[in-house]
Coordinates of C-alpha atoms in Angstrom, one line a residue:
Chain Y
M1290 CA 47.5 -275.0 11.4
S1291 CA 46.2 -270.9 12.2
L1292 CA 45.9 -267.7 10.8
D1293 CA 48.0 -265.0 11.9
L1294 CA 46.2 -261.0 11.6
A1295 CA 49.2 -260.3 8.4
T1296 CA 48.2 -263.7 6.9
V1297 CA 44.6 -263.0 7.3
R1298 CA 45.7 -259.6 5.7
R1299 CA 47.9 -260.8 2.9
I1300 CA 44.7 -263.5 1.5
A1301 CA 42.9 -260.1 1.6
T1302 CA 44.8 -259.1 -0.6
L1303 CA 45.8 -262.3 -2.9
A1304 CA 42.0 -262.5 -3.3
R1305 CA 41.5 -258.3 -4.5
I1306 CA 39.0 -257.6 -1.3
R1307 CA 39.6 -254.3 1.1
V1308 CA 39.0 -254.8 5.2
E1309 CA 39.2 -252.3 7.2
E1310 CA 41.3 -252.5 10.0
N1311 CA 38.7 -253.3 12.7
E1312 CA 37.3 -256.8 10.2
L1313 CA 40.2 -258.6 10.5
A1314 CA 40.2 -259.8 13.9
K1315 CA 36.2 -260.8 13.3
L1316 CA 37.8 -262.5 9.7
Q1317 CA 40.3 -264.0 11.5
G1318 CA 38.3 -266.1 14.2
E1319 CA 35.4 -267.6 11.0
L1320 CA 38.3 -268.9 8.8
N1321 CA 41.0 -270.5 11.3
G1322 CA 35.9 -271.5 12.5
I1323 CA 36.0 -273.1 9.1
L1324 CA 39.7 -274.2 8.7
G1325 CA 40.4 -275.6 12.2
W1326 CA 37.1 -277.9 11.7
I1327 CA 38.1 -279.4 7.8
E1328 CA 41.6 -280.5 9.8
Q1329 CA 39.1 -283.6 10.2
L1330 CA 40.3 -284.8 7.0
N1331 CA 43.8 -285.2 8.1
E1332 CA 42.1 -289.0 9.1
V1333 CA 42.1 -289.8 6.1
N1334 CA 44.0 -292.0 4.1
V1335 CA 44.9 -290.8 1.0
E1336 CA 48.6 -292.8 0.4
G1337 CA 47.8 -293.5 -3.4
I1338 CA 44.9 -292.5 -4.8
E1339 CA 45.0 -289.8 -7.2
P1340 CA 43.0 -287.0 -7.0
L1341 CA 39.6 -286.4 -8.6
T1342 CA 39.4 -282.7 -10.1
G1343 CA 34.8 -283.3 -11.5
G1344 CA 32.0 -285.4 -11.0
A1345 CA 32.5 -285.1 -15.7
Q1346 CA 34.6 -287.9 -15.4
M1347 CA 35.5 -287.6 -18.7
A1348 CA 38.1 -286.0 -21.0
L1349 CA 37.5 -282.5 -22.4
R1350 CA 36.2 -282.2 -26.1
M1351 CA 38.5 -280.2 -28.3
R1352 CA 37.1 -278.3 -30.8
D1353 CA 38.3 -276.3 -33.9
D1354 CA 40.5 -273.5 -33.3
V1355 CA 38.5 -271.1 -35.1
V1356 CA 36.3 -267.7 -34.4
T1357 CA 32.7 -268.9 -33.8
D1358 CA 31.6 -265.5 -31.9
G1359 CA 31.4 -261.7 -31.7
G1360 CA 30.6 -258.6 -33.7
Y1361 CA 29.2 -256.7 -31.6
P1362 CA 30.6 -254.1 -29.1
E1363 CA 27.5 -252.9 -28.1
R1364 CA 26.4 -256.2 -26.8
V1365 CA 29.4 -257.0 -25.1
L1366 CA 30.0 -253.3 -23.8
G1367 CA 27.0 -252.6 -22.6
N1368 CA 27.3 -253.7 -19.3
A1369 CA 30.4 -252.0 -18.8
P1370 CA 30.7 -249.7 -15.7
E1371 CA 32.9 -246.9 -17.9
R1372 CA 34.0 -247.1 -21.2
I1373 CA 35.5 -244.3 -23.9
G1374 CA 34.5 -245.7 -28.0
D1375 CA 34.4 -248.8 -28.2
F1376 CA 36.8 -250.0 -24.8
Y1377 CA 36.6 -250.6 -21.4
A1378 CA 37.6 -248.1 -19.5
V1379 CA 40.1 -247.5 -15.6
P1380 CA 41.6 -245.6 -13.7
K1381 CA 44.5 -244.3 -15.3
V1382 CA 47.9 -246.9 -15.0
V1383 CA 50.6 -245.9 -17.2
E1384 CA 52.1 -242.7 -15.9
Chain H
M1421 CA -7.6 -273.2 -8.9
L1422 CA -5.6 -272.4 -12.0
T1423 CA -2.9 -272.8 -9.8
D1424 CA -3.4 -275.7 -8.4
L1425 CA -2.5 -277.1 -10.6
T1426 CA 0.2 -279.9 -11.6
I1427 CA 2.1 -279.1 -14.9
A1428 CA 0.6 -282.3 -16.5
Q1429 CA -3.3 -280.8 -15.4
A1430 CA -2.7 -277.6 -17.0
Q1431 CA -0.9 -279.2 -20.6
E1432 CA -3.8 -281.3 -20.8
G1433 CA -7.1 -278.4 -19.9
L1434 CA -4.3 -275.8 -22.2
R1435 CA -5.1 -278.7 -25.1
T1436 CA -9.2 -279.0 -24.5
G1437 CA -9.0 -275.5 -24.2
Q1438 CA -10.5 -275.8 -20.7
F1439 CA -8.2 -272.3 -20.2
T1440 CA -6.4 -270.1 -21.9
A1441 CA -2.3 -269.6 -21.3
V1442 CA -3.1 -266.4 -20.8
E1443 CA -6.3 -267.2 -18.1
L1444 CA -3.3 -269.5 -16.7
T1445 CA -0.4 -266.9 -16.4
T1446 CA -2.9 -264.2 -15.5
A1447 CA -3.9 -266.7 -12.1
H1448 CA -0.1 -266.8 -11.3
L1449 CA 0.5 -262.7 -11.9
A1450 CA -2.0 -262.0 -9.4
A1451 CA -0.8 -264.6 -7.3
I1452 CA 2.5 -263.3 -7.0
D1453 CA 1.1 -259.7 -7.0
A1454 CA -0.2 -260.3 -4.0
L1455 CA 1.7 -262.3 -1.7
N1456 CA 5.1 -261.8 -3.3
P1457 CA 5.6 -259.1 -1.5
R1458 CA 5.4 -261.5 1.8
L1459 CA 7.8 -263.4 0.4
N1460 CA 10.0 -262.1 -0.8
A1461 CA 10.3 -265.3 -3.4
F1462 CA 11.1 -262.9 -6.5
L1463 CA 13.2 -260.7 -7.4
T1464 CA 12.1 -259.3 -10.8
V1465 CA 8.4 -259.4 -11.8
S1466 CA 7.9 -260.4 -15.8
H1467 CA 4.7 -259.1 -15.9
T1468 CA 4.4 -258.0 -19.9
Q1469 CA 7.5 -259.9 -21.1
A1470 CA 4.5 -263.1 -19.5
L1471 CA 1.7 -262.2 -20.9
D1472 CA 2.9 -261.4 -25.4
R1473 CA 4.9 -265.1 -23.6
A1474 CA 0.8 -266.1 -23.1
R1475 CA 0.1 -265.2 -26.1
A1476 CA 2.9 -266.6 -27.9
A1477 CA 1.5 -269.9 -26.3
D1478 CA -2.3 -269.6 -27.0
A1479 CA -1.6 -268.9 -30.5
A1480 CA 0.2 -272.2 -30.4
L1481 CA -1.8 -274.4 -29.5
A1482 CA -4.9 -272.5 -31.4
A1483 CA -2.3 -273.9 -34.8
G1484 CA -1.7 -277.4 -34.0
A1485 CA 2.3 -276.4 -32.9
A1486 CA 2.4 -277.3 -28.8
R1487 CA 5.0 -278.0 -27.5
A1488 CA 6.0 -279.9 -24.2
L1489 CA 5.9 -276.9 -21.9
T1490 CA 3.7 -274.9 -24.6
G1491 CA 2.4 -272.3 -22.0
I1492 CA 3.2 -273.5 -18.8
P1493 CA 4.3 -270.4 -15.3
L1494 CA 7.3 -270.5 -13.9
A1495 CA 10.0 -269.2 -11.9
I1496 CA 13.9 -268.7 -12.9
K1497 CA 17.1 -268.9 -9.8
D1498 CA 17.9 -265.9 -10.7
L1499 CA 21.1 -267.0 -11.4
F1500 CA 20.3 -267.9 -14.7
C1501 CA 21.6 -265.4 -17.3
T1502 CA 18.2 -264.2 -19.4
E1503 CA 18.5 -262.2 -22.4
G1504 CA 17.1 -258.9 -21.6
V1505 CA 15.9 -259.4 -17.7
R1506 CA 18.6 -258.6 -15.4
T1507 CA 20.1 -261.4 -13.9
T1508 CA 22.1 -260.5 -9.7
A1509 CA 22.6 -263.7 -8.7
G1510 CA 21.6 -262.2 -5.1
S1511 CA 24.4 -259.6 -4.9
K1512 CA 24.6 -256.3 -5.3
I1513 CA 28.2 -256.8 -7.1
L1514 CA 25.4 -257.2 -10.0
Q1515 CA 22.8 -255.0 -9.8
P1516 CA 22.6 -253.3 -12.4
F1517 CA 23.1 -256.8 -14.9
V1518 CA 21.9 -258.1 -18.2
P1519 CA 22.7 -260.3 -20.2
P1520 CA 22.5 -259.9 -23.2
Y1521 CA 22.5 -263.6 -23.7
E1522 CA 20.0 -266.4 -23.0
S1523 CA 21.2 -269.1 -20.4
T1524 CA 21.7 -272.4 -22.9
V1525 CA 19.2 -274.1 -19.9
T1526 CA 16.2 -271.4 -19.9
A1527 CA 17.1 -271.6 -23.9
N1528 CA 15.3 -275.0 -24.3
L1529 CA 12.1 -273.6 -21.6
L1530 CA 11.5 -270.8 -24.1
R1531 CA 12.1 -273.5 -27.3
D1532 CA 9.0 -275.9 -25.7
G1533 CA 6.8 -272.9 -24.8
A1534 CA 7.1 -272.4 -21.3
V1535 CA 6.9 -268.5 -20.1
F1536 CA 8.7 -267.3 -18.0
L1537 CA 7.5 -265.3 -14.3
G1538 CA 10.5 -263.7 -13.7
K1539 CA 13.7 -263.9 -11.6
A1540 CA 13.6 -265.7 -7.8
N1541 CA 15.5 -264.9 -5.0
M1542 CA 18.5 -266.9 -3.8
D1543 CA 21.4 -266.7 -1.4
E1544 CA 24.2 -264.0 -2.7
F1545 CA 25.9 -266.8 -5.3
A1546 CA 24.4 -269.6 -4.3
M1547 CA 26.3 -270.0 -0.9
G1548 CA 23.6 -270.8 1.7
S1549 CA 21.4 -272.9 2.6
S1550 CA 18.5 -270.5 4.1
N1551 CA 18.4 -267.7 1.5
M1552 CA 19.0 -264.8 4.0
T1553 CA 22.4 -264.0 2.1
S1554 CA 20.9 -262.2 0.0
A1555 CA 21.3 -259.0 -0.7
Y1556 CA 18.0 -258.3 -1.3
G1557 CA 16.2 -259.7 1.4
P1558 CA 15.2 -262.9 3.1
V1559 CA 13.1 -265.4 1.7
E1560 CA 9.9 -266.8 3.6
N1561 CA 8.9 -270.8 3.0
P1562 CA 4.7 -270.1 3.1
W1563 CA 5.2 -273.5 5.4
K1564 CA 4.5 -272.9 8.7
R1565 CA 4.7 -274.3 12.4
R1566 CA 1.1 -275.7 13.7
Q1567 CA 2.2 -273.9 17.4
D1568 CA 3.4 -271.0 16.2
E1569 CA 2.4 -269.7 12.9
D1570 CA 3.7 -265.8 14.0
A1571 CA 7.7 -268.0 13.4
V1572 CA 8.9 -266.5 10.1
L1573 CA 10.8 -270.2 8.4
V1574 CA 13.8 -270.1 6.0
P1575 CA 12.7 -271.8 2.8
G1576 CA 16.1 -273.9 2.5
G1577 CA 19.0 -272.0 -0.1
S1578 CA 20.5 -271.6 -2.6
S1579 CA 16.8 -271.4 -4.9
G1580 CA 15.0 -270.6 -1.7
G1581 CA 12.7 -268.1 -4.0
S1582 CA 12.6 -270.9 -6.3
A1583 CA 10.9 -273.5 -3.7
A1584 CA 8.7 -270.4 -1.9
A1585 CA 7.5 -269.8 -5.2
V1586 CA 6.8 -273.0 -6.7
A1587 CA 5.0 -274.1 -3.0
A1588 CA 3.1 -271.6 -2.7
R1589 CA 1.4 -271.7 -6.4
L1590 CA 3.5 -268.2 -8.2
A1591 CA 5.0 -270.7 -10.5
M1592 CA 4.1 -274.5 -11.6
G1593 CA 8.0 -275.3 -11.3
A1594 CA 10.9 -274.1 -11.3
T1595 CA 14.1 -273.8 -12.4
G1596 CA 17.3 -274.4 -9.7
T1597 CA 21.3 -275.0 -9.3
D1598 CA 22.5 -277.8 -6.5
T1599 CA 25.7 -276.9 -6.3
G1600 CA 26.4 -278.6 -2.1
G1601 CA 22.4 -279.7 -1.9
S1602 CA 20.7 -276.4 -2.7
I1603 CA 18.0 -277.6 -4.8
R1604 CA 17.2 -280.5 -3.4
Q1605 CA 17.5 -278.9 0.6
P1606 CA 14.6 -276.1 -0.2
A1607 CA 12.5 -279.0 -1.6
S1608 CA 12.6 -280.4 1.7
F1609 CA 11.8 -278.1 3.7
C1610 CA 9.7 -276.7 1.4
G1611 CA 7.6 -280.1 0.7
L1612 CA 8.4 -280.2 -2.9
V1613 CA 11.2 -282.2 -5.3
G1614 CA 13.4 -281.2 -7.0
V1615 CA 15.3 -282.7 -8.9
K1616 CA 20.2 -282.3 -9.0
P1617 CA 20.9 -284.8 -12.0
S1618 CA 23.9 -286.0 -13.0
Y1619 CA 27.3 -284.0 -13.7
G1620 CA 26.6 -282.7 -17.6
R1621 CA 23.3 -282.9 -17.7
C1622 CA 22.2 -279.9 -17.6
S1623 CA 24.2 -277.0 -19.5
R1624 CA 25.9 -274.7 -17.4
W1625 CA 26.6 -272.1 -19.8
G1626 CA 25.2 -268.2 -18.8
V1627 CA 24.6 -270.2 -15.5
V1628 CA 26.6 -267.5 -13.2
A1629 CA 29.5 -269.4 -12.0
F1630 CA 30.0 -270.8 -8.1
A1631 CA 32.1 -274.1 -7.8
S1632 CA 32.3 -275.5 -11.6
S1633 CA 33.4 -278.3 -11.2
L1634 CA 29.9 -279.3 -8.6
D1635 CA 26.9 -276.7 -10.2
H1636 CA 24.2 -279.2 -11.4
P1637 CA 21.0 -276.9 -12.9
G1638 CA 17.9 -278.9 -12.3
P1639 CA 13.4 -278.5 -11.2
F1640 CA 11.6 -277.2 -9.1
A1641 CA 7.8 -278.7 -9.4
R1642 CA 5.0 -279.9 -6.9
T1643 CA 4.9 -283.8 -8.6
V1644 CA 7.9 -286.1 -9.5
Q1645 CA 6.1 -286.3 -12.8
D1646 CA 6.0 -282.7 -13.4
S1647 CA 9.9 -282.3 -12.3
A1648 CA 10.4 -285.7 -15.1
I1649 CA 9.2 -283.4 -17.7
L1650 CA 10.4 -280.2 -16.8
L1651 CA 14.3 -281.7 -17.4
R1652 CA 13.8 -283.3 -19.9
S1653 CA 13.0 -280.2 -21.2
M1654 CA 15.8 -278.5 -20.2
A1655 CA 18.8 -281.3 -20.4
G1656 CA 20.8 -282.0 -23.2
F1657 CA 24.0 -282.3 -25.3
D1658 CA 25.0 -278.8 -25.6
P1659 CA 28.4 -278.1 -27.2
K1660 CA 29.0 -274.0 -25.4
D1661 CA 28.9 -275.9 -22.5
S1662 CA 33.3 -278.0 -22.2
T1663 CA 31.6 -280.4 -19.8
S1664 CA 28.4 -280.9 -21.3
A1665 CA 27.4 -285.1 -21.6
D1666 CA 27.2 -285.8 -24.6
R1667 CA 24.1 -288.5 -24.9
P1668 CA 20.6 -288.7 -26.2
V1669 CA 17.9 -287.8 -22.7
P1670 CA 15.3 -290.2 -22.1
D1671 CA 11.5 -290.2 -21.4
Y1672 CA 12.0 -289.7 -17.6
E1673 CA 7.6 -289.0 -18.0
A1674 CA 7.4 -292.8 -18.6
A1675 CA 9.8 -293.5 -16.5
C1676 CA 7.6 -292.7 -13.6
K1677 CA 5.6 -295.4 -14.4
R1678 CA 7.8 -297.8 -13.9
G1679 CA 7.5 -299.4 -10.2
V1680 CA 10.9 -300.8 -7.9
K1681 CA 9.4 -304.0 -8.5
G1682 CA 13.0 -306.7 -8.6
L1683 CA 15.2 -303.1 -7.9
R1684 CA 17.9 -304.0 -5.1
I1685 CA 18.1 -299.8 -2.8
G1686 CA 21.2 -299.1 -0.9
V1687 CA 20.7 -297.5 2.6
P1688 CA 23.6 -296.8 3.4
R1689 CA 25.5 -297.0 7.1
E1690 CA 26.9 -294.0 8.1
Y1691 CA 24.4 -291.6 6.4
R1692 CA 22.9 -292.9 10.0
S1693 CA 24.6 -290.6 12.6
D1694 CA 24.7 -290.1 16.6
G1695 CA 23.3 -286.5 16.0
M1696 CA 19.7 -288.0 14.0
A1697 CA 17.0 -286.8 14.6
A1698 CA 13.8 -289.3 15.3
E1699 CA 11.3 -288.7 13.5
I1700 CA 14.3 -287.9 10.6
D1701 CA 15.2 -291.7 10.8
T1702 CA 10.9 -292.8 11.2
L1703 CA 11.0 -291.6 8.1
W1704 CA 13.9 -292.8 6.9
Q1705 CA 12.0 -296.4 7.8
Q1706 CA 9.2 -295.9 7.1
G1707 CA 10.6 -294.5 3.0
V1708 CA 12.5 -298.8 3.5
A1709 CA 8.7 -299.8 4.1
W1710 CA 7.2 -299.0 1.8
L1711 CA 10.1 -299.5 -1.4
Q1712 CA 10.4 -302.7 0.7
A1713 CA 5.7 -302.8 0.1
A1714 CA 6.7 -301.7 -3.6
G1715 CA 8.8 -305.1 -4.6
A1716 CA 12.4 -303.6 -4.3
E1717 CA 14.8 -305.7 -2.4
I1718 CA 16.9 -303.2 0.5
V1719 CA 20.8 -303.8 0.7
D1720 CA 22.5 -302.7 3.6
V1721 CA 26.5 -300.7 2.1
S1722 CA 28.1 -298.7 3.5
L1723 CA 29.6 -295.3 1.6
P1724 CA 32.8 -294.8 4.2
H1725 CA 34.0 -292.0 3.5
T1726 CA 30.8 -289.9 3.7
K1727 CA 31.6 -287.5 7.3
Y1728 CA 34.2 -286.8 5.3
G1729 CA 32.3 -285.2 2.5
L1730 CA 31.6 -281.8 3.9
A1731 CA 34.9 -280.7 4.8
A1732 CA 36.7 -281.7 1.5
Y1733 CA 33.7 -279.8 0.0
Y1734 CA 34.5 -277.1 1.5
I1735 CA 37.4 -276.8 0.3
V1736 CA 36.9 -277.7 -3.3
A1737 CA 33.8 -274.7 -3.6
P1738 CA 35.8 -272.2 -1.9
A1739 CA 38.4 -273.1 -3.8
E1740 CA 36.1 -272.9 -7.7
A1741 CA 34.2 -270.0 -6.5
S1742 CA 37.6 -268.1 -5.3
S1743 CA 39.0 -268.2 -9.2
N1744 CA 35.2 -268.2 -11.3
L1745 CA 34.4 -264.6 -9.1
A1746 CA 37.6 -263.1 -9.2
R1747 CA 36.0 -261.5 -12.9
Y1748 CA 33.2 -259.1 -10.6
D1749 CA 36.2 -256.3 -10.6
G1750 CA 34.5 -253.1 -11.9
V1751 CA 35.7 -252.7 -15.3
R1752 CA 33.5 -254.7 -17.2
F1753 CA 30.0 -255.0 -15.7
G1754 CA 28.1 -255.1 -12.8
L1755 CA 29.2 -252.5 -8.9
R1756 CA 32.0 -250.5 -9.7
T1757 CA 33.0 -248.6 -6.4
D1758 CA 35.9 -246.1 -7.3
G1759 CA 39.3 -245.9 -5.9
A1760 CA 42.7 -244.2 -6.2
D1761 CA 43.4 -246.6 -8.7
L1762 CA 43.0 -249.5 -10.9
R1763 CA 43.9 -251.5 -7.9
D1764 CA 42.3 -249.8 -4.8
L1765 CA 39.2 -250.2 -7.0
Y1766 CA 39.0 -253.9 -7.7
E1767 CA 39.6 -254.1 -4.2
R1768 CA 36.6 -251.8 -3.1
T1769 CA 33.9 -252.6 -5.5
R1770 CA 34.2 -256.4 -3.8
A1771 CA 34.8 -255.1 -0.6
A1772 CA 31.1 -252.6 -1.5
G1773 CA 29.8 -255.5 -4.4
F1774 CA 30.1 -258.8 -2.3
G1775 CA 27.8 -259.8 1.0
A1776 CA 29.8 -261.7 3.9
E1777 CA 29.9 -265.2 3.1
V1778 CA 31.2 -264.6 0.2
K1779 CA 33.8 -262.6 0.7
R1780 CA 35.0 -265.6 3.1
R1781 CA 34.6 -268.8 0.5
V1782 CA 36.6 -266.2 -1.4
L1783 CA 39.6 -265.4 1.2
I1784 CA 39.2 -269.5 2.2
G1785 CA 40.0 -270.8 -0.8
T1786 CA 42.1 -267.7 -1.9
Y1787 CA 44.5 -269.1 1.2
V1788 CA 44.2 -272.8 -0.4
L1789 CA 44.8 -272.7 -3.4
S1790 CA 48.5 -270.2 -2.4
A1791 CA 50.9 -271.3 -2.9
G1792 CA 52.2 -274.0 0.3
Y1793 CA 49.3 -274.8 1.4
Y1794 CA 47.8 -276.5 -1.9
D1795 CA 49.3 -279.5 -1.4
A1796 CA 47.8 -279.8 1.9
Y1797 CA 44.6 -278.5 1.7
Y1798 CA 43.1 -278.5 -2.1
L1799 CA 45.1 -281.6 -3.2
R1800 CA 44.4 -283.1 -0.4
A1801 CA 40.1 -282.4 -0.9
Q1802 CA 40.1 -283.2 -3.7
K1803 CA 41.3 -287.2 -2.9
V1804 CA 38.9 -287.1 -1.2
R1805 CA 36.4 -286.1 -3.2
A1806 CA 37.9 -289.3 -5.8
L1807 CA 37.4 -291.3 -2.3
I1808 CA 34.2 -291.1 -2.1
L1809 CA 33.5 -290.9 -5.9
R1810 CA 35.1 -294.9 -5.1
D1811 CA 31.5 -295.8 -2.6
F1812 CA 29.3 -295.0 -4.7
T1813 CA 30.6 -296.4 -7.4
E1814 CA 31.7 -299.4 -5.6
A1815 CA 27.7 -299.8 -3.4
F1816 CA 26.4 -299.2 -7.4
G1817 CA 27.7 -302.4 -8.1
R1818 CA 25.3 -303.8 -5.6
V1819 CA 22.7 -301.8 -5.9
D1820 CA 20.5 -300.1 -8.1
A1821 CA 19.9 -296.6 -6.1
L1822 CA 20.8 -295.5 -2.7
L1823 CA 17.6 -294.4 -0.3
T1824 CA 18.5 -291.8 1.8
P1825 CA 16.6 -288.3 4.4
T1826 CA 16.9 -285.5 2.9
A1827 CA 18.4 -282.8 5.6
P1828 CA 18.3 -283.5 9.5
S1829 CA 15.7 -280.4 9.9
A1830 CA 12.5 -279.4 8.9
A1831 CA 12.8 -275.6 8.0
F1832 CA 14.2 -273.9 10.5
G1833 CA 13.2 -270.2 11.2
Q1834 CA 14.9 -266.9 10.7
G1835 CA 17.5 -265.9 12.0
E1836 CA 18.5 -269.2 13.5
K1837 CA 22.0 -271.4 12.3
M1838 CA 23.2 -267.9 11.9
D1839 CA 26.1 -267.3 14.7
D1840 CA 29.1 -269.1 12.9
P1841 CA 29.6 -270.3 9.5
I1842 CA 29.8 -274.0 10.2
T1843 CA 26.4 -275.4 11.7
M1844 CA 24.8 -273.4 8.8
Y1845 CA 27.4 -275.9 6.3
L1846 CA 25.8 -278.8 8.1
N1847 CA 22.3 -278.7 6.6
D1848 CA 23.7 -279.5 3.3
V1849 CA 26.6 -283.1 5.2
F1850 CA 23.7 -285.6 3.8
T1851 CA 23.3 -284.2 0.1
V1852 CA 26.8 -282.7 -0.1
P1853 CA 28.6 -286.6 -1.4
A1854 CA 26.4 -286.3 -4.4
N1855 CA 27.0 -283.0 -6.0
L1856 CA 31.0 -284.5 -5.3
A1857 CA 30.1 -288.4 -7.4
G1858 CA 27.8 -285.9 -9.4
V1859 CA 26.1 -288.6 -9.4
P1860 CA 22.0 -288.0 -10.0
A1861 CA 19.6 -287.3 -6.7
I1862 CA 16.2 -286.0 -6.0
S1863 CA 13.8 -285.2 -2.4
V1864 CA 11.2 -285.6 -3.0
P1865 CA 8.3 -284.9 0.0
A1866 CA 7.3 -288.0 2.4
G1867 CA 5.5 -287.1 5.3
L1868 CA 5.2 -284.1 8.4
D1869 CA 7.7 -282.7 11.3
A1870 CA 5.7 -282.9 15.3
N1871 CA 5.3 -279.1 14.1
G1872 CA 3.8 -280.1 10.7
L1873 CA 6.0 -278.8 8.5
P1874 CA 6.9 -281.3 5.2
L1875 CA 10.6 -283.9 5.1
G1876 CA 11.8 -285.2 2.0
L1877 CA 14.0 -288.0 1.1
Q1878 CA 16.3 -288.3 -1.3
V1879 CA 17.2 -291.1 -3.5
I1880 CA 20.1 -291.2 -5.2
G1881 CA 20.8 -293.1 -8.8
K1882 CA 22.9 -293.8 -10.6
P1883 CA 25.6 -291.8 -13.2
F1884 CA 22.8 -291.3 -15.6
D1885 CA 20.8 -293.1 -14.6
E1886 CA 17.8 -290.1 -13.3
E1887 CA 15.1 -292.8 -15.0
T1888 CA 15.4 -295.7 -11.8
M1889 CA 15.9 -292.2 -9.5
F1890 CA 12.7 -291.3 -10.5
A1891 CA 11.0 -294.5 -11.1
V1892 CA 12.4 -294.9 -7.1
S1893 CA 10.8 -291.8 -6.1
A1894 CA 7.7 -291.4 -8.0
A1895 CA 7.1 -294.8 -5.5
I1896 CA 8.0 -293.3 -2.7
E1897 CA 5.5 -290.2 -3.5
Q1898 CA 2.7 -292.8 -4.2
A1899 CA 3.3 -294.4 -0.8
A1900 CA 3.4 -291.3 1.2
G1901 CA -0.2 -290.4 -0.7
F1902 CA 2.1 -286.2 1.2
A1903 CA -1.4 -284.5 0.4
A1904 CA -0.7 -281.0 3.0
L1905 CA -0.3 -277.9 2.0
P1906 CA 0.9 -274.5 3.0
T1907 CA 0.0 -271.7 4.9
L1908 CA 0.6 -268.7 2.7
M1909 CA -0.6 -270.2 -0.8
A1910 CA -2.8 -267.7 -3.8
G1911 CA -6.1 -268.6 -2.9
A1912 CA -5.3 -269.0 1.1
L1913 CA -4.3 -265.7 2.7
P1914 CA -4.1 -265.3 5.5
A1915 CA -4.9 -261.1 6.6
P1916 CA -1.2 -259.3 6.6
R1917 CA 0.8 -258.2 9.4
A1918 CA 2.3 -255.6 10.3
G1919 CA 5.8 -255.2 10.2
A1920 CA 5.8 -258.2 8.5
F1921 CA 7.6 -256.9 5.7
P1922 CA 11.2 -256.3 5.9
V1923 CA 12.1 -256.1 2.8
P1924 CA 15.0 -254.3 1.4
R1925 CA 13.6 -253.9 -2.9
A1926 CA 16.2 -254.6 -6.1
G1927 CA 17.1 -251.5 -8.1
G1928 CA 16.6 -251.7 -11.5

């Protein structure tokens, strides 16, 4: 499978990364190079194999559904690029 | 010199009052001040904090309350969140980020009395094998080619700053993270011991996430014993990491002395590729001979899916990265670039904040997870991952550990292997399978190539059997008697060259 320019543009939009028009062709070449190389996986017979999600090889633990942390807005908001009171501030999204 | 001591020797010297923790830390800070402008191994140096901790260590030593790492100066990869100390992950997008919390691994080291000298340079978000993708400039490997001392070599990556710092005697040990080889490959390139423990052994809490199912925190040191001391302190169950293993942490230092008599060591035939460099193959055969002479039995084994490890990795890791890196949106922390609306703000922030390699991987990850392609790419890669684990499980039914080379070459020059992304990816061909399977692996310096550059051998252990891995690597260390030293190190400073400092500094 080879990506056309429209697909590269669509992926960049999905990933929320602005890509300028003059960067698209180079990116397309690099991504197709990587995807072409990855196609070697099609040689492997994976019939009947269960997918492996991780190296942990164990079931995830459950914990009690209770609040264990919080109550310090200054620490939480300390790195915010912009804030209003105890809230993160972003450009207006509702007219 | 104090900077030449191993951690084990420094522990003894502090305990017996031969020198103080303040003297030990001061010696390392002076070495950093002298060499870091050239090496660029540290992005942040914490002079004041380090000396405060050293004074506290001296007080603890005087009170007879010393712990495992009291007064030992370490470098911390800039991927570990450190409370009140800027943590960038080597990325512009985190340039202003000062974590309000401490990662579990670094908190464990602080609990045991360690002194943090500063934060080590790295490939951006740990994506790279040369440290060339750092937003804060490359790191110079303190080792030089014998015939070409002017060539600037890479320290490997992604934990390149950690490796260069320990090799150049700027720190006695360091933390790193290994997602596809990012501890073991730089350890091999810099003549160090580097450990990627079992998945779940060291908590990932507070470590900036790259690929959560593959990320492994671990130590760098100059001896196997030192790496065992560090791992014991870093490891342990952490309820804050849902994949942390609730198992006791053994005495790894004791395991180093076990020897290999009667152990069965597997040599996986698929690691011998057609293009393998002759000196890598020779070193591997030497390693086999050393272990045999020490009483181990050598067994030919097969890991048939080895050659598919890298391709599976380059689907799984970018897929997880595209999800993990979605949090960098310019809203809650890090860099923000304003836009016409919220979506434009996201897109401009991420375009300005991420470097080229990070963007490539996020885009590949987004694509392989997108509707219509998930089964063909991501699901298939997860099945291949299952086959790679099955290969290891079957081999470990017959042997106690595996011996392989760590990397396909010695350190290469800055700017080499940059022509296309895949050339760089091939560095990790021998290290990636252990990440996919979650099994422990270590790189131990075993010899030099024709240019006098270090080469490592890799020992891979059974899940959670780091002890056998340490026993085997200690036997290799003893047989190899690796005593070569890098050109650039504390106390051995050649005159600086004009124009040797192409280093954009991190702000803040």
